[in-house]
XYZ file of C-alpha atoms in Angstrom:
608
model
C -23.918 43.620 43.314
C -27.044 44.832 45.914
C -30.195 43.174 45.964
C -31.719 46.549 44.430
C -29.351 45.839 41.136
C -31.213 44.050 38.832
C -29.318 40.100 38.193
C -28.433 39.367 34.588
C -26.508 36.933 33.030
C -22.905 38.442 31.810
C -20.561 36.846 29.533
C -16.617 38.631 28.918
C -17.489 39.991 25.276
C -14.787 38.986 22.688
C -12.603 41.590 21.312
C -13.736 43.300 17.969
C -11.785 42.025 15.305
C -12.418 43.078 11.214
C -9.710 42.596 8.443
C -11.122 45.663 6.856
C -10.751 47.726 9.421
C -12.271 50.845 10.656
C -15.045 53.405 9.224
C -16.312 56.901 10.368
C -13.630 57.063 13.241
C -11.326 59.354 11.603
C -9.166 56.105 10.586
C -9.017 55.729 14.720
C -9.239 52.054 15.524
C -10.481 50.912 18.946
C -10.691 47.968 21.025
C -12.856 47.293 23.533
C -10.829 48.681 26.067
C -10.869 52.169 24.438
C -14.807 51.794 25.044
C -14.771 50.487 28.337
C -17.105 52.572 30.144
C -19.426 52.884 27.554
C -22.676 51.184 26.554
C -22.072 49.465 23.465
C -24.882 48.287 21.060
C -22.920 46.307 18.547
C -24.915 46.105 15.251
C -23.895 42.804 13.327
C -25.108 44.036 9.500
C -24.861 43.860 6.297
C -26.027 45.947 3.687
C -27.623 43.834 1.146
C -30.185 43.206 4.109
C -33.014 45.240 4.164
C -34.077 43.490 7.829
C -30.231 45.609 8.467
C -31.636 48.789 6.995
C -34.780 48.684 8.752
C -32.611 48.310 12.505
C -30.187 51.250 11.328
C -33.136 53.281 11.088
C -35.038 52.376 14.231
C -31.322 53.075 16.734
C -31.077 56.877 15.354
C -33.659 57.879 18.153
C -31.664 55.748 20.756
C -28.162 57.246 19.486
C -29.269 60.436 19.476
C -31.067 60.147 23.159
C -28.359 58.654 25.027
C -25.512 59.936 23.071
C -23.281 60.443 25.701
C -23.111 56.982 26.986
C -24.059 54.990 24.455
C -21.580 54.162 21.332
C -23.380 51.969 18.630
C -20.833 49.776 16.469
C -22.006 48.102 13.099
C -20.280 45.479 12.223
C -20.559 45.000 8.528
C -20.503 40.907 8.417
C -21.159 40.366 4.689
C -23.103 37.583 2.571
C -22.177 38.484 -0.730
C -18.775 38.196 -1.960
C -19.130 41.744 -3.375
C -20.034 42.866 0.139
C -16.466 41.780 1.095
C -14.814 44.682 -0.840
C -13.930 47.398 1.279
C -14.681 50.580 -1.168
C -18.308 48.899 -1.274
C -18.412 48.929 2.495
C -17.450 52.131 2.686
C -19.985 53.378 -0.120
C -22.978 51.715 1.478
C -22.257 53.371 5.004
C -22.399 56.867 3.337
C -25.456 55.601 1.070
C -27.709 54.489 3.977
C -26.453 57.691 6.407
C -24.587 55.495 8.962
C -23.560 57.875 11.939
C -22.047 55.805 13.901
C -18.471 53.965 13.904
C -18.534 50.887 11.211
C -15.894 47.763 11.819
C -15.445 46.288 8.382
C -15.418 42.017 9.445
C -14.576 40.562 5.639
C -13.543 37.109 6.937
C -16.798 37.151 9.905
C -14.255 36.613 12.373
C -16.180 39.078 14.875
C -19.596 36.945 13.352
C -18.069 33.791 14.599
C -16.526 34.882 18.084
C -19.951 36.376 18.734
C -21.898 32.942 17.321
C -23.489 35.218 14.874
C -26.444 33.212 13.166
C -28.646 36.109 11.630
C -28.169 39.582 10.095
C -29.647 41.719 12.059
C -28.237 40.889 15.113
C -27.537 43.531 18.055
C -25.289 42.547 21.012
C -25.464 45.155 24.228
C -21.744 45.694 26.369
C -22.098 46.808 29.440
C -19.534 49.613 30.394
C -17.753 47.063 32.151
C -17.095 44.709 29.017
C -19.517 41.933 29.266
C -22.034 41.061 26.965
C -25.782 41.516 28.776
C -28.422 41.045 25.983
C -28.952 39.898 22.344
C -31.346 40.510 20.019
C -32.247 38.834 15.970
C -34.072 40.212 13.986
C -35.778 44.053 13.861
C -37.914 45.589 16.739
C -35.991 45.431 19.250
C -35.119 48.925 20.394
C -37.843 49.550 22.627
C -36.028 46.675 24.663
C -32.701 47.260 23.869
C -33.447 51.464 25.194
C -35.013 49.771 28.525
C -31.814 48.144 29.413
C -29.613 51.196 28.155
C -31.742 53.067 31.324
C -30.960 49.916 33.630
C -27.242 50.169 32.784
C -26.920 53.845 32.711
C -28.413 53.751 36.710
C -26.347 50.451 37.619
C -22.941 51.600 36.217
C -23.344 55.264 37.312
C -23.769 54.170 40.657
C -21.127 51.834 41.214
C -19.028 54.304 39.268
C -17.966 52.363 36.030
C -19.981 54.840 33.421
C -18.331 56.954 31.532
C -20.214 59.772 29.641
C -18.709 61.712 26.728
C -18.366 62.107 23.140
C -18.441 59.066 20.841
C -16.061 58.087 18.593
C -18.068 59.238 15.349
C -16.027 61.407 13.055
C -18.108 62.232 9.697
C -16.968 61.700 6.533
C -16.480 64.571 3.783
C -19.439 65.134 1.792
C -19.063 64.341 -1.581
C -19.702 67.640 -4.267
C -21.580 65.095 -7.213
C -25.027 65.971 -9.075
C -26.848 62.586 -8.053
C -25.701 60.758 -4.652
C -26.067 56.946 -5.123
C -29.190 57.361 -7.401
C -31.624 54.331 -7.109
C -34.253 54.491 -10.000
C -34.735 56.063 -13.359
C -37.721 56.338 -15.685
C -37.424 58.287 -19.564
C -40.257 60.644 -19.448
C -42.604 61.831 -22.290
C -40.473 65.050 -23.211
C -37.191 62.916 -23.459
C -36.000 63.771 -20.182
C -35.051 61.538 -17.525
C -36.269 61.493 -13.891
C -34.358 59.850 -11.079
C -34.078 58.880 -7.469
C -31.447 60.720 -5.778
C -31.628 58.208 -2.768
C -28.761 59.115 -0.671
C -29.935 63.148 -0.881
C -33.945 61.940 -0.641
C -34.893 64.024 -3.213
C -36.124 62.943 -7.170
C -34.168 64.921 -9.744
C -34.982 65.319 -13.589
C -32.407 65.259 -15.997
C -32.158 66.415 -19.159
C -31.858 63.773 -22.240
C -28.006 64.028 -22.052
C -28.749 62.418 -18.588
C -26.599 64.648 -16.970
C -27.887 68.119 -16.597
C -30.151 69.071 -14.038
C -33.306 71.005 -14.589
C -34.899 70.620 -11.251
C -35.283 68.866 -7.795
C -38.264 67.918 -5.880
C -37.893 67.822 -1.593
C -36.230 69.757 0.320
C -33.020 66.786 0.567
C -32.995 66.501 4.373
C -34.367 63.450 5.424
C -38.344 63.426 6.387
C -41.864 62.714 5.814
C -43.708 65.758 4.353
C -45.892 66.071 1.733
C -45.910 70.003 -0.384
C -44.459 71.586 -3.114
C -41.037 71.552 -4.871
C -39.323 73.392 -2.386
C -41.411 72.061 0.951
C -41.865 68.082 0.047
C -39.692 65.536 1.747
C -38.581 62.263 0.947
C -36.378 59.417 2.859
C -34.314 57.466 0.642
C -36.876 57.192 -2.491
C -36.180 54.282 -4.900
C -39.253 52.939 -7.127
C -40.650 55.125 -9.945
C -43.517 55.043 -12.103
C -45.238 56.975 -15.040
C -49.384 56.695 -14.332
C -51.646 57.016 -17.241
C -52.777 60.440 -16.093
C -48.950 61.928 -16.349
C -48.271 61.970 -12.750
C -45.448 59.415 -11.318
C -45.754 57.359 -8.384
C -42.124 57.021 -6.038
C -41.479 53.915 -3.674
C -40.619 56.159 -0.729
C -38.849 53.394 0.395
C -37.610 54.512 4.155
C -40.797 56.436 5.031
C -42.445 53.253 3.976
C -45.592 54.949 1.590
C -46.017 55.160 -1.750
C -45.874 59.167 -3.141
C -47.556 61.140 -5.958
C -45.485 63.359 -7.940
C -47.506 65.999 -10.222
C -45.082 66.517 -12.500
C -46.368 69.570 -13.567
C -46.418 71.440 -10.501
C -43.840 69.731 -8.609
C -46.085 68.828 -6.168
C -46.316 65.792 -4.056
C -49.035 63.976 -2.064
C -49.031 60.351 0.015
C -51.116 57.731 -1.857
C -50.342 54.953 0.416
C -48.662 54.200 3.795
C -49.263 55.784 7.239
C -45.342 56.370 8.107
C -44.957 53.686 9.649
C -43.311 49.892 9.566
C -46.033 46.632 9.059
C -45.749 43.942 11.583
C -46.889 40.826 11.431
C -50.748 40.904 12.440
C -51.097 44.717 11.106
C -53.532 44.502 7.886
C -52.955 43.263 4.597
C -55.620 45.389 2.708
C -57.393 47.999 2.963
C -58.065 51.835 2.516
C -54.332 52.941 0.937
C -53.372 56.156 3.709
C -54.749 53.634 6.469
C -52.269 50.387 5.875
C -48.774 50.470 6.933
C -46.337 49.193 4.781
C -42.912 47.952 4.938
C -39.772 49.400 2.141
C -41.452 49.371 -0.826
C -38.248 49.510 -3.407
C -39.814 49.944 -6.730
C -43.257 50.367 -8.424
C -44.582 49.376 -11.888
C -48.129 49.958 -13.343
C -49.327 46.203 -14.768
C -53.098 45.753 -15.645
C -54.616 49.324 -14.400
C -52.802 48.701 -10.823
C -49.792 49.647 -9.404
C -47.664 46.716 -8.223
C -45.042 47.312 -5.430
C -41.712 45.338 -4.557
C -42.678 45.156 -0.971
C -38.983 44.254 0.095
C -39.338 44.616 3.486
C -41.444 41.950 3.648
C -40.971 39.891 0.586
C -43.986 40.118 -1.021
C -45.390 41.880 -4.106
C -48.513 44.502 -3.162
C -51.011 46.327 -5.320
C -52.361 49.855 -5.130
C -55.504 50.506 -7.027
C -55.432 54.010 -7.976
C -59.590 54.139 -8.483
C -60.578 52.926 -5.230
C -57.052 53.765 -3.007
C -57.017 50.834 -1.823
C -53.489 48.598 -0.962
C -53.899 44.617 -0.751
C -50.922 41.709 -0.991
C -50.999 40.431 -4.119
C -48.212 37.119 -3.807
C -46.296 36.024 -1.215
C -45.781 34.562 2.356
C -43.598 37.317 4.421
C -41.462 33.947 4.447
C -37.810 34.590 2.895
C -36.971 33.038 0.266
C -37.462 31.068 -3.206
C -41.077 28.482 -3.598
C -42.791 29.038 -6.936
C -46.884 28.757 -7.049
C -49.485 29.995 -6.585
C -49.309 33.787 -5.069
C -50.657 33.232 -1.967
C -47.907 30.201 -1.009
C -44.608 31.772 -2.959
C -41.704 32.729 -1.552
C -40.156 36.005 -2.343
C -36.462 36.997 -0.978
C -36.507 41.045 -0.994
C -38.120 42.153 -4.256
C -36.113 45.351 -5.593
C -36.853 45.949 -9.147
C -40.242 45.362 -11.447
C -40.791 45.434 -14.736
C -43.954 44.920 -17.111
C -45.254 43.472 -20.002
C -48.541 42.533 -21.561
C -47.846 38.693 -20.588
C -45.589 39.264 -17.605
C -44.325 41.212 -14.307
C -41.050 40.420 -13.835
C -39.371 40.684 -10.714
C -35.578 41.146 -9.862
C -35.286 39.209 -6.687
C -32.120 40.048 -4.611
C -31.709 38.276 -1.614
C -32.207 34.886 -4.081
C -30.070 36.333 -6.809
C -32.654 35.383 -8.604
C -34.830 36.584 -11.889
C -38.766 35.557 -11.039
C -42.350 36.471 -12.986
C -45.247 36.560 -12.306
C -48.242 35.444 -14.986
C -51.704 37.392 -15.097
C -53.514 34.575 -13.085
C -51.062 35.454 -10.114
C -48.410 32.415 -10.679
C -44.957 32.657 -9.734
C -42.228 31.094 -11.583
C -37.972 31.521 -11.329
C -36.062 32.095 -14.531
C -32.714 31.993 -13.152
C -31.949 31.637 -9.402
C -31.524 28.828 -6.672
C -31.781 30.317 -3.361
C -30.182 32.151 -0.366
C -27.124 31.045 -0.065
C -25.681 30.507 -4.362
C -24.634 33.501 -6.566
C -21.936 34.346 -9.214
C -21.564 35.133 -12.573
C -22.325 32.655 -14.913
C -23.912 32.580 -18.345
C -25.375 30.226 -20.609
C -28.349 27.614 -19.581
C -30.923 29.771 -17.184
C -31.421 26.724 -15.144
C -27.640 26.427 -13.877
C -27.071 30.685 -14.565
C -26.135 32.270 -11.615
C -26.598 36.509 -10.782
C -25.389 38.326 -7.586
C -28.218 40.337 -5.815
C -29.807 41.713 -8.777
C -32.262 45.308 -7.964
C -33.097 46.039 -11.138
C -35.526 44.451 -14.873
C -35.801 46.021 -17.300
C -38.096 44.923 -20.653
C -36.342 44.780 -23.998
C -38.320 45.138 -27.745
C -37.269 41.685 -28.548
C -39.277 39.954 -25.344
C -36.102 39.697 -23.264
C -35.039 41.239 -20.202
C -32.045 42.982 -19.259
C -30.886 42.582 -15.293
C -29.060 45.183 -13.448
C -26.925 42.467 -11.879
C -25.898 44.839 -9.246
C -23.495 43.045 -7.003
C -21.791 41.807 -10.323
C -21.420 45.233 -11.671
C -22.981 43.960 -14.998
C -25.516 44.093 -17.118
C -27.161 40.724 -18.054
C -29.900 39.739 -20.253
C -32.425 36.311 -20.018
C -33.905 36.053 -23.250
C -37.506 33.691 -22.873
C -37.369 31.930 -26.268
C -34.060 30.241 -25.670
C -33.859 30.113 -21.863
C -29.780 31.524 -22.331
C -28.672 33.745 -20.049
C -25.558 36.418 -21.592
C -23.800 39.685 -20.140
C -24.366 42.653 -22.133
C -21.852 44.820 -19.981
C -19.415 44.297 -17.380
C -17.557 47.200 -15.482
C -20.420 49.359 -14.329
C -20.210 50.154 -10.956
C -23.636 48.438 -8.658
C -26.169 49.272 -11.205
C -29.570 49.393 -9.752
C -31.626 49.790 -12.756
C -31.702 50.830 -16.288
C -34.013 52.656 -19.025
C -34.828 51.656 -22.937
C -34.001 54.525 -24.829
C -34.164 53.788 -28.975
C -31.031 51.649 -29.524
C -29.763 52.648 -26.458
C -29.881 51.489 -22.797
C -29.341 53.892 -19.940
C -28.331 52.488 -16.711
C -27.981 54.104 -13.548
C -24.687 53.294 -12.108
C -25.782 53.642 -8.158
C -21.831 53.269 -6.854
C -20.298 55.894 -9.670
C -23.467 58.321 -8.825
C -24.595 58.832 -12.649
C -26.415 57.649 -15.381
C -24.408 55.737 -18.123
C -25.873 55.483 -21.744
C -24.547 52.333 -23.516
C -25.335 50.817 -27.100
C -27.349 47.701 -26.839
C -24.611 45.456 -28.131
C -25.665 42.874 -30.866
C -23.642 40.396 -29.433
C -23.171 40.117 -25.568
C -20.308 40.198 -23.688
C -18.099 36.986 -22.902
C -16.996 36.503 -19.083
C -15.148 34.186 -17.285
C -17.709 31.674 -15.538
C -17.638 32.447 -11.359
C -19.652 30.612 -8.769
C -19.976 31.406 -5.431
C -21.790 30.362 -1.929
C -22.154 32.958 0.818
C -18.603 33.083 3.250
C -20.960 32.187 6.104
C -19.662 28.753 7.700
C -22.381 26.261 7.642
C -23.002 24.698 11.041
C -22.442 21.404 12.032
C -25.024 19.196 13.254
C -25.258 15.068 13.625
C -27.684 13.055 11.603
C -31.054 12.242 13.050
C -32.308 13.772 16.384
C -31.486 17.857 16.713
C -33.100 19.744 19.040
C -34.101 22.919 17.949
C -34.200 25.647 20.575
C -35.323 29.392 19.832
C -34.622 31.248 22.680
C -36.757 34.530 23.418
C -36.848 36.290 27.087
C -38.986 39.084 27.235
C -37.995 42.278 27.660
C -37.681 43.645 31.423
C -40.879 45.067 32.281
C -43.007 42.874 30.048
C -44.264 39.720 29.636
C -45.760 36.592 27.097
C -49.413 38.463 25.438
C -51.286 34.893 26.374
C -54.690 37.593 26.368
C -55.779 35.860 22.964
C -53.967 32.127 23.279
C -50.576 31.441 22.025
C -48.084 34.591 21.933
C -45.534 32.447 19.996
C -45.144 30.659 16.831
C -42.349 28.469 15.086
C -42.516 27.774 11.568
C -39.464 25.093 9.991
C -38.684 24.082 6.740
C -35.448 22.755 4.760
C -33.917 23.025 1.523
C -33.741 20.435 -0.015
C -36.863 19.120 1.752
C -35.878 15.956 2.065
C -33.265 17.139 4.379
C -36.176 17.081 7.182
C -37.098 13.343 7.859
C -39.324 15.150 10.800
C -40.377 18.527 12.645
C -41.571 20.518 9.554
C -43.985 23.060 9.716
C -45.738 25.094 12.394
C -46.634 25.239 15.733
C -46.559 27.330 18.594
C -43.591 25.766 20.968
C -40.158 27.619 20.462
C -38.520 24.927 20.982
C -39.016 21.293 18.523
C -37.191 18.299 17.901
C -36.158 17.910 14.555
C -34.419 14.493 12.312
C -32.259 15.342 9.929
C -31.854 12.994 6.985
C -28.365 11.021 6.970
C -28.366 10.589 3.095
C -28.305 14.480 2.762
C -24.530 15.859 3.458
C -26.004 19.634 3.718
C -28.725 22.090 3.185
C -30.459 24.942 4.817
C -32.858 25.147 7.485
C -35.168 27.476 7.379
C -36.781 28.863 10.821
C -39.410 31.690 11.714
C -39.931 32.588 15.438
C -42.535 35.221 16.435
C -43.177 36.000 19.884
C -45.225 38.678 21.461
C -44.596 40.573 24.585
C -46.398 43.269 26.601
C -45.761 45.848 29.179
C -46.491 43.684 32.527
C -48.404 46.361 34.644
C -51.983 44.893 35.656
C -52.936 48.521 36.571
C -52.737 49.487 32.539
C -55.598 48.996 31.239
C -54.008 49.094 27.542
C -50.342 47.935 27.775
C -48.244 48.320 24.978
C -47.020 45.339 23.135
C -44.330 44.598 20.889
C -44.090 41.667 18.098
C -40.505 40.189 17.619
C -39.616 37.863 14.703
C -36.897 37.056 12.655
C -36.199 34.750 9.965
C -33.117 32.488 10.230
C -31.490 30.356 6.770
C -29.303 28.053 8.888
C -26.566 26.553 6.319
C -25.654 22.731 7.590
C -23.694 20.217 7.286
C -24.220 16.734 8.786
C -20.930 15.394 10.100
C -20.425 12.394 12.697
C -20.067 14.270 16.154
C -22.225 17.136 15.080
C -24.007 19.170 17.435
C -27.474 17.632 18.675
C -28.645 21.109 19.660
C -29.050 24.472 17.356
C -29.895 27.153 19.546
C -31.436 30.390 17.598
C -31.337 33.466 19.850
C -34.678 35.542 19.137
C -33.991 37.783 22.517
C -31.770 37.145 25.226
C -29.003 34.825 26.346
C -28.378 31.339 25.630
C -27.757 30.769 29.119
C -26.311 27.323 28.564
C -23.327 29.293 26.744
C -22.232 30.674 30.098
């Protein structure tokens, strides 16, 4: 290598391995060697992860740019069981407009050859097979593009790049009405008007829920606000009816909030600029001025409209008399704490509904059912945490769900859950605390609307709306529990050293301009697992003790660092936030590791 070739740590990149095998190739499989030559971004996902959903969106510019030498690879690495089945794989790479060449990893034996700790996770390849760079977390393309440049120059020089056509072949487009619809809401006239996510367009139906009688946007992709024919949408979700007849949509990929006059058709941006929220952004303010971050569904409770902020797992509010946005509960941290709304936990909020005493919240990354009271308190129904989910009725406190998107309000005080990754329909009824399955065999519903007697639910997977008779009785299933696939790691009792590793990108450095550019936050599940090192501070790296009475648990750890372009003659450099969230399963065994590396950006050098 000559001095002028920049020095970087290489390590031989394990083969790509997936039970499932292979998606949008054509039913080609590759190995490595068939890519050899190419730059390859490998994109450990799943598709229950919104963090995923927010990093297949921000490589479309860097596919499209260097398309000829770059080849980007998911690899789906599921959490949920039902994220194991192949025909849901397959459905959620044509659902989320995946362009690129999917390896289906059931078993995570890719995960585990790469020591895989987080979804998102990218992994770069240089043409010549070794891995150069990896990345948790969202945010990191600006980097990840940088070193695409580096490599291109490097391996075209010494002769090892090889530009071409990928190996993307795209599927046959399916001739349906709706295209993995999201939300539905009944309308005054008896009609029915629903999200046609996959086609980003909304779509009213008539009352046999079938029949179309018209479509807003123009159903390519985009951020534009007009009439009928003109307006475009990306990926909607969220709908609901205001008080003066017009509907608001969670415009959930172009991260805003819409108005739809339903008279005219027409639609305007309430709230949003376009773009993602980072951490340090603002919380509040004027509505068209504040970012905001995959809202997935919208209710009107008490005059406002609240938002399932799941990109940040929180709950927001728009005020529709003075256009303002503002958080109204939660952290940003992921996952289940009750309390007050400033210090709960949320785990990727993705369905809302209302009620004079409640806002209830379907909360999927915790399988969990939550509310929230009118003073701003947040309680669980039914739910645990990250890493349990099944199907199990009876007692709400030892219930289980699996990734639940949609709540829906019933006459009788209860609530009926579209218990998506269960294909069911389940109800939690508040007076006796039971929780029973009014259908089974719908295909990922996502949410569902009262009509009389009846209860129409929009089966996202089968790409229709389903009318069912509330049953008087509910449906009897076989009891099934289940804890994510991921292997928990192994760790010795007492000392650990925890050690998040983040080099900045090349071409930047630390943002020390206004103190500390990094911060560590680190808690457990149970708590008592953590005999020492909770909390936060500003070191990356922290020695924790681990409790020897607890055999397992979760750790959970937030890193955020902040780097900037390193060019004193800029007078305003561009920066970049990085952060990810990690749920670390554990188990404390005698010869455990005494060291848990997290890698936030770049190489754990101590692996090579």
């Amino acid at each position: 290598m000559s001095d002028s070739t920049p020095r970087r740590v290489r390590v031989r990149a394990p083969e790509l391995v997936g039970k499932g095998g292979w998606l949008n190739t054509g039913d080609q499989r590759y190995t490595l060697a068939d890519l050899r030559g190419r730059i390859v971004v490998l994109d450990f996902w799943t598709f229950c992860c919104v963090n995923c959903l927010h990093v297949l969106d921000e490589l479309r510019e860097l596919e499209e740019k260097h398309a000829d030498t770059v080849v980007v690879i998911g690899v789906h690495s599921p959490k949920f069981v039902h994220e194991a089945e192949h025909a849901a794989v397959m459905d959620a790479v044509e659902r989320y407009g995946v362009a690129h060449p999917v390896l289906d990893d059931p078993e995570l034996a890719t995960w585990k050859q790469y020591a895989v700790r987080a979804w998102p996770t990218l992994v770069v390849i240089d043409p010549e097979g070794y891995v150069v760079a990896q990345h948790a977390g969202e945010g990191h393309v600006h980097a990840i593009e940088r070193l695409v440049t580096e490599l291109e120059a490097e391996h075209e020089a010494k002769g090892t790049l090889r530009r071409g056509d990928g190996p993307y072949v795209a599927p046959e487009p399916e001739p349906t009405v709706l295209r993995f619809p999201g939300k539905a809401i009944g309308l005054p006239g008896g009609t029915f008007l629903v999200s046609d996510t996959t086609r980003h367009q909304v779509v009213e139906l008539a009352a046999d829920g079938e029949s179309v009688l018209r479509r807003i946007g123009t159903g390519a992709r985009g951020f534009v606000d007009g009439g009928p024919d003109t307006a475009a949408f990306s990926e909607p979700q969220g709908l609901a009816l205001l008080d003066d007849g017009s509907v608001v949509v969670a415009d959930t990929v172009n991260h805003a909030l819409r108005r739809l006059d339903l008279a005219t058709g027409e639609v305007t941006t309430l709230a949003g600029t376009g773009r993602q929220w980072w951490q340090g952004a603002p919380t509040s303010g004027p509505a068209r001025e504040v970012d905001l971050s995959s809202p997935w569904d919208v209710a009107l409770w008490d005059g406002k409209v609240w938002t399932a902020m799941a990109g940040v797992h929180q709950l927001w509010v728009y005020d529709p008399d003075g256009r303002t946005v503002a958080v109204a509960a939660g952290t940003t941290n992921e996952g289940l704490v009750d309390g007050a709304a400033a210090e709960a936990w949320f785990a990727q909020p993705s369905g809302l509904a209302a009620t004079p005493e409640r806002l209830w919240v379907a909360d999927s990354e915790t399988s969990a059912l939550r509310w929230v009271d009118p003073d701003g308190s947040v309680h669980t129904a039914v739910g645990t945490g990250l890493f349990d989910f099944g199907h199990r009725d009876g007692a709400a406190g030892q219930a289980l769900l699996q990734h639940p998107l949609g709540v829906t309000a019933l006459p009788d005080g209860s609530v009926a859950i579209s218990d998506t990754y269960n294909h069911a329909l389940r109800r939690f009824d508040p007076a006796t605390g039971e929780v029973t399955t009014l259908a089974t065999d719908l295909r990922e519903p996502s949410d569902a609307v009262l009509v009389g007697d009846d209860i129409v639910v929009v089966e996202s997977a089968r790409h229709r709306l389903t009318r069912l008779r509330l049953p008087e009785e509910a449906v009897r299933v076989a009891a099934v529990a289940h804890r994510t696939q991921r292997a928990a790691t192994e760790v010795a009792a007492g000392k650990l050293r925890l050690d998040v590793i983040f080099q900045a990108p090349a071409g930047q450095k630390l943002d020390t301009r206004y103190g500390p550019s990094t911060r560590l936050l680190v808690s457990a599940t149970p708590p008592e697992l953590l005999l020492a090192g909770e909390g936060a501070d500003t070191d990356l790296i922290r020695d924790l003790e681990l409790n020897p009475a607890i055999e397992e648990g979760v750790l959970h750890v937030s890193a955020m660092a902040a780097s900037c372009d390193d060019d004193p003659s800029v007078e305003y450099p561009a920066c970049h936030v990085h952060q990810q969230d990690w749920g670390v399963p554990v188990r404390l065994t005698e010869g455990g590791a005494d060291r848990l590396p997290l890698v936030l950006a770049g190489m754990d050098e101590r692996d090579v």
